[in-house]
Amino acid sequence: MNRITNDELTAAAEAIGPEITALRRAIHAEPELGLETPKTMAKVREALADLPLEWREGPQTTGQVAILKGGAGEGRRVLLRGDMDALPMGEETGLDFSSTIPGRMHACGHDTHTAMLVGAVKLLAERADALRGEVMFMFQPGEEGFGGGRMMIEDGLIDPLPEAAFAYHIIPNAPHGLFVCREGPLMAASDAIEIRVKGRGGHASMPHFSADPLPVACEIVTALQAMVTRRFNAADQVVVTVTQFRASDADNIIPDVCTLRGTIRTLSAETRERVHAACKDLVEGISSAHGMAGEFIVEHGFPVTNNDGRAVALAREVVKDRFGEEAWYELPDPLMTAEDFSYVLDAVPGAMILLGVAKPDADWQKAPGLHSPRMHVDESVLPRGSALLAALALETLERGLPA
């Protein structure tokens, strides 16, 4: 395969920059939620309608995988992924292409991920005749807590498995065009928790005739924080956060049950199970000490997003070679956010790369962040993102992951 030069690839990406931006804006204006993103998928198919792609669909989601087969014969296989779903929140950006659907917004940047992936498809399709092997493009819904990536794997849409996989996540709070990555855990496992303290309700003026679950639930909240700091090594990052507290609907009623909800974030499977067990013991023990019943329920979410060291090494080399030493930043510590791409990385060696999308002259540390109703993206970065995705695919097909 004749290696496309840095200047060629950058120029080709910049040339289709207006198309990438237009698609991003069209997706942004019409956000869809969860596993059902048919309008977004239709926009993607329309943008790629004239390209020699094979398409796969599965029963569990509206996501699809496009296959680009190289014209130079059999070879390696690589996957590039972009997610498509939005968030159930209102938009306050004031953009000309703001969400036209009340209560929905692309505040996590999935519109940009999809648009950059489409750009990479176009860049690679232009060189399809010279490619040896195949590229899989995974257009995935349901990243925001729905497990769409897991479902697409279950549906067999990326079988046979590729040799490597890559994906992006934009960061509004990072310098313009900076590629951020690290080997090993990049993001945490995320589990939802529910705690129920069951007492005996009654009149608020006569608490001695009741078994009030509220002070017990309050004790549990504070005890959870002490548990994290005293039972787990500070170097082994653990987050337990209670975010909801539900009890009586009136000021003169002691409820029968107090319900708490929250999240647990961990960076290894072993710690994850230890935290679950410790929380269960704490909830049941404190409740029992007050003569009540405590119940601890875990809803397992995304696993740890683990970047393969070989994939990170390849990405580091490609970024520095094509965009300069200053374009790469090695993240010192994992983030405690979570990512659906973790399911792909559990099955395939690969890496998720973070891309800074702040304006070049902006104070990126003060920019509205992800999940903000005012989150904003400098669209001039998007061709750069498409160029790197295409370059990673080209390098993987040509020489595979480094040993």
PDB file of C-alpha atoms in Angstrom, residues 73-262:
ATOM      1  CA  GLY A  73      -6.646  -8.266  -1.366  1.00  0.00           C
ATOM      2  CA  GLU A  74      -7.004  -9.912   2.029  1.00  0.00           C
ATOM      3  CA  GLY A  75      -5.260  -8.395   5.007  1.00  0.00           C
ATOM      4  CA  ARG A  76      -5.828  -6.999   8.452  1.00  0.00           C
ATOM      5  CA  ARG A  77      -9.105  -5.684   9.828  1.00  0.00           C
ATOM      6  CA  VAL A  78      -9.568  -2.483  11.868  1.00  0.00           C
ATOM      7  CA  LEU A  79     -12.651  -0.875  13.455  1.00  0.00           C
ATOM      8  CA  LEU A  80     -13.463   2.819  13.876  1.00  0.00           C
ATOM      9  CA  ARG A  81     -16.458   3.777  16.023  1.00  0.00           C
ATOM     10  CA  GLY A  82     -18.695   6.826  16.396  1.00  0.00           C
ATOM     11  CA  ASP A  83     -21.701   7.110  18.726  1.00  0.00           C
ATOM     12  CA  MET A  84     -24.922   8.861  17.704  1.00  0.00           C
ATOM     13  CA  ASP A  85     -27.310   9.439  20.636  1.00  0.00           C
ATOM     14  CA  ALA A  86     -28.001  12.704  22.447  1.00  0.00           C
ATOM     15  CA  LEU A  87     -28.988  13.639  26.011  1.00  0.00           C
ATOM     16  CA  PRO A  88     -32.452  14.354  27.483  1.00  0.00           C
ATOM     17  CA  MET A  89     -31.754  18.014  28.314  1.00  0.00           C
ATOM     18  CA  GLY A  90     -32.534  21.431  26.902  1.00  0.00           C
ATOM     19  CA  GLU A  91     -30.058  23.456  24.868  1.00  0.00           C
ATOM     20  CA  GLU A  92     -28.927  27.000  25.742  1.00  0.00           C
ATOM     21  CA  THR A  93     -26.154  27.611  23.200  1.00  0.00           C
ATOM     22  CA  GLY A  94     -28.059  30.043  20.978  1.00  0.00           C
ATOM     23  CA  LEU A  95     -26.519  28.450  17.875  1.00  0.00           C
ATOM     24  CA  ASP A  96     -28.237  28.811  14.512  1.00  0.00           C
ATOM     25  CA  PHE A  97     -28.426  25.023  14.344  1.00  0.00           C
ATOM     26  CA  SER A  98     -29.574  24.453  17.939  1.00  0.00           C
ATOM     27  CA  SER A  99     -31.762  21.484  18.763  1.00  0.00           C
ATOM     28  CA  THR A 100     -35.209  21.752  17.231  1.00  0.00           C
ATOM     29  CA  ILE A 101     -36.583  19.192  19.698  1.00  0.00           C
ATOM     30  CA  PRO A 102     -37.345  20.508  23.202  1.00  0.00           C
ATOM     31  CA  GLY A 103     -35.633  18.600  25.980  1.00  0.00           C
ATOM     32  CA  ARG A 104     -32.969  17.053  23.764  1.00  0.00           C
ATOM     33  CA  MET A 105     -29.412  18.158  23.041  1.00  0.00           C
ATOM     34  CA  HIS A 106     -26.135  16.814  21.703  1.00  0.00           C
ATOM     35  CA  ALA A 107     -24.353  18.009  24.840  1.00  0.00           C
ATOM     36  CA  CYS A 108     -21.857  15.130  24.846  1.00  0.00           C
ATOM     37  CA  GLY A 109     -20.510  15.666  21.344  1.00  0.00           C
ATOM     38  CA  HIS A 110     -21.781  12.489  19.720  1.00  0.00           C
ATOM     39  CA  ASP A 111     -22.842  14.560  16.710  1.00  0.00           C
ATOM     40  CA  THR A 112     -19.174  15.438  16.172  1.00  0.00           C
ATOM     41  CA  HIS A 113     -18.036  11.836  16.687  1.00  0.00           C
ATOM     42  CA  THR A 114     -20.429  10.663  13.989  1.00  0.00           C
ATOM     43  CA  ALA A 115     -19.506  13.452  11.584  1.00  0.00           C
ATOM     44  CA  MET A 116     -15.769  12.840  12.023  1.00  0.00           C
ATOM     45  CA  LEU A 117     -16.279   9.119  11.414  1.00  0.00           C
ATOM     46  CA  VAL A 118     -18.166   9.867   8.197  1.00  0.00           C
ATOM     47  CA  GLY A 119     -15.259  12.072   7.172  1.00  0.00           C
ATOM     48  CA  ALA A 120     -12.841   9.196   7.815  1.00  0.00           C
ATOM     49  CA  VAL A 121     -14.996   6.873   5.696  1.00  0.00           C
ATOM     50  CA  LYS A 122     -14.742   9.286   2.786  1.00  0.00           C
ATOM     51  CA  LEU A 123     -10.983   9.700   3.151  1.00  0.00           C
ATOM     52  CA  LEU A 124     -10.420   5.951   3.206  1.00  0.00           C
ATOM     53  CA  ALA A 125     -12.899   5.187   0.420  1.00  0.00           C
ATOM     54  CA  GLU A 126     -10.884   7.452  -1.884  1.00  0.00           C
ATOM     55  CA  ARG A 127      -7.972   5.027  -1.425  1.00  0.00           C
ATOM     56  CA  ALA A 128      -9.979   1.797  -1.299  1.00  0.00           C
ATOM     57  CA  ASP A 129      -8.246   0.324  -4.354  1.00  0.00           C
ATOM     58  CA  ALA A 130      -4.855   0.523  -2.615  1.00  0.00           C
ATOM     59  CA  LEU A 131      -5.999  -0.873   0.745  1.00  0.00           C
ATOM     60  CA  ARG A 132      -5.186  -4.423   1.815  1.00  0.00           C
ATOM     61  CA  GLY A 133      -7.741  -5.730   4.280  1.00  0.00           C
ATOM     62  CA  GLU A 134     -10.912  -4.039   5.469  1.00  0.00           C
ATOM     63  CA  VAL A 135     -12.137  -1.219   7.680  1.00  0.00           C
ATOM     64  CA  MET A 136     -15.258  -1.540   9.838  1.00  0.00           C
ATOM     65  CA  PHE A 137     -17.128   1.678  10.669  1.00  0.00           C
ATOM     66  CA  MET A 138     -19.375   1.267  13.719  1.00  0.00           C
ATOM     67  CA  PHE A 139     -22.206   3.824  13.906  1.00  0.00           C
ATOM     68  CA  GLN A 140     -23.551   3.171  17.378  1.00  0.00           C
ATOM     69  CA  PRO A 141     -26.631   4.420  19.242  1.00  0.00           C
ATOM     70  CA  GLY A 142     -27.334   4.052  22.938  1.00  0.00           C
ATOM     71  CA  GLU A 143     -24.012   5.148  24.442  1.00  0.00           C
ATOM     72  CA  GLU A 144     -25.618   7.253  27.169  1.00  0.00           C
ATOM     73  CA  GLY A 145     -26.264   4.408  29.579  1.00  0.00           C
ATOM     74  CA  PHE A 146     -28.085   2.020  27.237  1.00  0.00           C
ATOM     75  CA  GLY A 147     -25.263  -0.356  26.295  1.00  0.00           C
ATOM     76  CA  GLY A 148     -25.671   0.006  22.552  1.00  0.00           C
ATOM     77  CA  GLY A 149     -22.100  -1.099  21.928  1.00  0.00           C
ATOM     78  CA  ARG A 150     -22.641  -4.313  23.862  1.00  0.00           C
ATOM     79  CA  MET A 151     -25.818  -5.013  21.908  1.00  0.00           C
ATOM     80  CA  MET A 152     -24.161  -4.480  18.535  1.00  0.00           C
ATOM     81  CA  ILE A 153     -21.437  -6.948  19.551  1.00  0.00           C
ATOM     82  CA  GLU A 154     -24.100  -9.430  20.687  1.00  0.00           C
ATOM     83  CA  ASP A 155     -25.820  -9.025  17.320  1.00  0.00           C
ATOM     84  CA  GLY A 156     -22.618 -10.131  15.585  1.00  0.00           C
ATOM     85  CA  LEU A 157     -22.127  -6.869  13.704  1.00  0.00           C
ATOM     86  CA  ILE A 158     -18.353  -6.821  14.201  1.00  0.00           C
ATOM     87  CA  ASP A 159     -17.717 -10.523  13.591  1.00  0.00           C
ATOM     88  CA  PRO A 160     -15.110 -11.611  12.796  1.00  0.00           C
ATOM     89  CA  LEU A 161     -13.461  -9.344  15.334  1.00  0.00           C
ATOM     90  CA  PRO A 162     -10.962  -6.769  14.051  1.00  0.00           C
ATOM     91  CA  GLU A 163      -7.314  -6.704  15.089  1.00  0.00           C
ATOM     92  CA  ALA A 164      -7.673  -3.202  16.550  1.00  0.00           C
ATOM     93  CA  ALA A 165     -10.343  -0.602  17.315  1.00  0.00           C
ATOM     94  CA  PHE A 166     -10.247   3.169  17.800  1.00  0.00           C
ATOM     95  CA  ALA A 167     -12.760   5.820  18.875  1.00  0.00           C
ATOM     96  CA  TYR A 168     -12.881   9.460  19.928  1.00  0.00           C
ATOM     97  CA  HIS A 169     -14.444  11.516  22.644  1.00  0.00           C
ATOM     98  CA  ILE A 170     -14.268  15.278  22.353  1.00  0.00           C
ATOM     99  CA  ILE A 171     -13.370  17.483  25.342  1.00  0.00           C
ATOM    100  CA  PRO A 172     -14.525  21.126  25.353  1.00  0.00           C
ATOM    101  CA  ASN A 173     -12.153  21.706  28.308  1.00  0.00           C
ATOM    102  CA  ALA A 174      -8.941  20.860  26.481  1.00  0.00           C
ATOM    103  CA  PRO A 175      -6.758  22.935  24.139  1.00  0.00           C
ATOM    104  CA  HIS A 176      -7.753  23.230  20.496  1.00  0.00           C
ATOM    105  CA  GLY A 177      -6.807  20.135  18.481  1.00  0.00           C
ATOM    106  CA  LEU A 178      -4.932  18.376  21.308  1.00  0.00           C
ATOM    107  CA  PHE A 179      -5.059  14.564  21.296  1.00  0.00           C
ATOM    108  CA  VAL A 180      -5.210  13.167  24.847  1.00  0.00           C
ATOM    109  CA  CYS A 181      -4.724   9.518  25.755  1.00  0.00           C
ATOM    110  CA  ARG A 182      -3.168   7.082  28.204  1.00  0.00           C
ATOM    111  CA  GLU A 183      -2.340   3.400  28.426  1.00  0.00           C
ATOM    112  CA  GLY A 184      -4.490   1.229  30.681  1.00  0.00           C
ATOM    113  CA  PRO A 185      -7.652   2.531  32.365  1.00  0.00           C
ATOM    114  CA  LEU A 186      -8.852   5.691  30.647  1.00  0.00           C
ATOM    115  CA  MET A 187     -12.331   5.784  32.180  1.00  0.00           C
ATOM    116  CA  ALA A 188     -13.994   4.022  35.077  1.00  0.00           C
ATOM    117  CA  ALA A 189     -16.569   1.306  35.436  1.00  0.00           C
ATOM    118  CA  SER A 190     -19.941   2.819  36.303  1.00  0.00           C
ATOM    119  CA  ASP A 191     -22.667   1.157  38.371  1.00  0.00           C
ATOM    120  CA  ALA A 192     -25.988   2.579  39.528  1.00  0.00           C
ATOM    121  CA  ILE A 193     -26.986   1.835  43.105  1.00  0.00           C
ATOM    122  CA  GLU A 194     -30.248   1.923  45.027  1.00  0.00           C
ATOM    123  CA  ILE A 195     -30.483   1.775  48.820  1.00  0.00           C
ATOM    124  CA  ARG A 196     -33.759   1.166  50.624  1.00  0.00           C
ATOM    125  CA  VAL A 197     -34.099   1.662  54.359  1.00  0.00           C
ATOM    126  CA  LYS A 198     -37.353   0.116  55.577  1.00  0.00           C
ATOM    127  CA  GLY A 199     -38.753   1.411  58.851  1.00  0.00           C
ATOM    128  CA  ARG A 200     -42.265   2.046  60.167  1.00  0.00           C
ATOM    129  CA  GLY A 201     -44.105   5.225  59.269  1.00  0.00           C
ATOM    130  CA  GLY A 202     -46.215   7.442  61.436  1.00  0.00           C
ATOM    131  CA  HIS A 203     -47.023  10.982  62.517  1.00  0.00           C
ATOM    132  CA  ALA A 204     -44.077  13.393  62.512  1.00  0.00           C
ATOM    133  CA  SER A 205     -45.103  14.749  65.934  1.00  0.00           C
ATOM    134  CA  MET A 206     -44.733  11.304  67.528  1.00  0.00           C
ATOM    135  CA  PRO A 207     -41.524   9.785  66.138  1.00  0.00           C
ATOM    136  CA  HIS A 208     -41.180   7.514  69.178  1.00  0.00           C
ATOM    137  CA  PHE A 209     -44.160   5.528  67.910  1.00  0.00           C
ATOM    138  CA  SER A 210     -42.456   5.012  64.526  1.00  0.00           C
ATOM    139  CA  ALA A 211     -39.204   3.625  63.172  1.00  0.00           C
ATOM    140  CA  ASP A 212     -37.968   6.642  61.212  1.00  0.00           C
ATOM    141  CA  PRO A 213     -35.776   5.585  58.238  1.00  0.00           C
ATOM    142  CA  LEU A 214     -34.586   9.133  57.405  1.00  0.00           C
ATOM    143  CA  PRO A 215     -31.861   9.584  60.066  1.00  0.00           C
ATOM    144  CA  VAL A 216     -30.685   6.045  59.311  1.00  0.00           C
ATOM    145  CA  ALA A 217     -30.459   6.852  55.606  1.00  0.00           C
ATOM    146  CA  CYS A 218     -28.544  10.047  56.448  1.00  0.00           C
ATOM    147  CA  GLU A 219     -26.105   8.021  58.537  1.00  0.00           C
ATOM    148  CA  ILE A 220     -25.618   5.648  55.615  1.00  0.00           C
ATOM    149  CA  VAL A 221     -24.753   8.538  53.262  1.00  0.00           C
ATOM    150  CA  THR A 222     -21.991   9.827  55.520  1.00  0.00           C
ATOM    151  CA  ALA A 223     -20.780   6.321  56.367  1.00  0.00           C
ATOM    152  CA  LEU A 224     -20.346   5.526  52.678  1.00  0.00           C
ATOM    153  CA  GLN A 225     -17.900   8.412  52.333  1.00  0.00           C
ATOM    154  CA  ALA A 226     -15.920   7.306  55.370  1.00  0.00           C
ATOM    155  CA  MET A 227     -15.887   3.749  54.028  1.00  0.00           C
ATOM    156  CA  VAL A 228     -14.280   4.875  50.762  1.00  0.00           C
ATOM    157  CA  THR A 229     -11.518   6.822  52.503  1.00  0.00           C
ATOM    158  CA  ARG A 230     -10.810   4.227  55.192  1.00  0.00           C
ATOM    159  CA  ARG A 231     -11.244   0.857  53.493  1.00  0.00           C
ATOM    160  CA  PHE A 232      -9.740   1.563  50.066  1.00  0.00           C
ATOM    161  CA  ASN A 233      -6.243   2.652  49.157  1.00  0.00           C
ATOM    162  CA  ALA A 234      -6.201   6.288  48.080  1.00  0.00           C
ATOM    163  CA  ALA A 235      -4.136   5.254  45.060  1.00  0.00           C
ATOM    164  CA  ASP A 236      -6.952   2.928  43.953  1.00  0.00           C
ATOM    165  CA  GLN A 237      -9.489   5.504  42.883  1.00  0.00           C
ATOM    166  CA  VAL A 238     -13.037   4.832  44.089  1.00  0.00           C
ATOM    167  CA  VAL A 239     -16.044   7.127  43.920  1.00  0.00           C
ATOM    168  CA  VAL A 240     -19.343   6.466  45.726  1.00  0.00           C
ATOM    169  CA  THR A 241     -21.822   9.319  45.302  1.00  0.00           C
ATOM    170  CA  VAL A 242     -25.430   9.487  46.498  1.00  0.00           C
ATOM    171  CA  THR A 243     -27.420  11.756  44.181  1.00  0.00           C
ATOM    172  CA  GLN A 244     -31.070  11.142  45.114  1.00  0.00           C
ATOM    173  CA  PHE A 245     -32.835  11.034  48.488  1.00  0.00           C
ATOM    174  CA  ARG A 246     -36.531  10.195  48.457  1.00  0.00           C
ATOM    175  CA  ALA A 247     -38.781   9.890  51.464  1.00  0.00           C
ATOM    176  CA  SER A 248     -42.097  11.469  52.540  1.00  0.00           C
ATOM    177  CA  ASP A 249     -44.142  13.830  50.368  1.00  0.00           C
ATOM    178  CA  ALA A 250     -45.431  15.826  53.369  1.00  0.00           C
ATOM    179  CA  ASP A 251     -43.901  17.706  56.293  1.00  0.00           C
ATOM    180  CA  ASN A 252     -45.886  15.853  58.938  1.00  0.00           C
ATOM    181  CA  ILE A 253     -45.419  12.254  57.802  1.00  0.00           C
ATOM    182  CA  ILE A 254     -42.643   9.820  58.706  1.00  0.00           C
ATOM    183  CA  PRO A 255     -42.420   7.422  55.762  1.00  0.00           C
ATOM    184  CA  ASP A 256     -42.168   3.654  55.862  1.00  0.00           C
ATOM    185  CA  VAL A 257     -39.278   3.623  53.398  1.00  0.00           C
ATOM    186  CA  CYS A 258     -36.455   5.973  52.480  1.00  0.00           C
ATOM    187  CA  THR A 259     -34.814   5.390  49.085  1.00  0.00           C
ATOM    188  CA  LEU A 260     -31.391   6.588  47.993  1.00  0.00           C
ATOM    189  CA  ARG A 261     -29.859   6.387  44.524  1.00  0.00           C
ATOM    190  CA  GLY A 262     -26.374   7.100  43.275  1.00  0.00           C
TER     191      GLY A 262
END
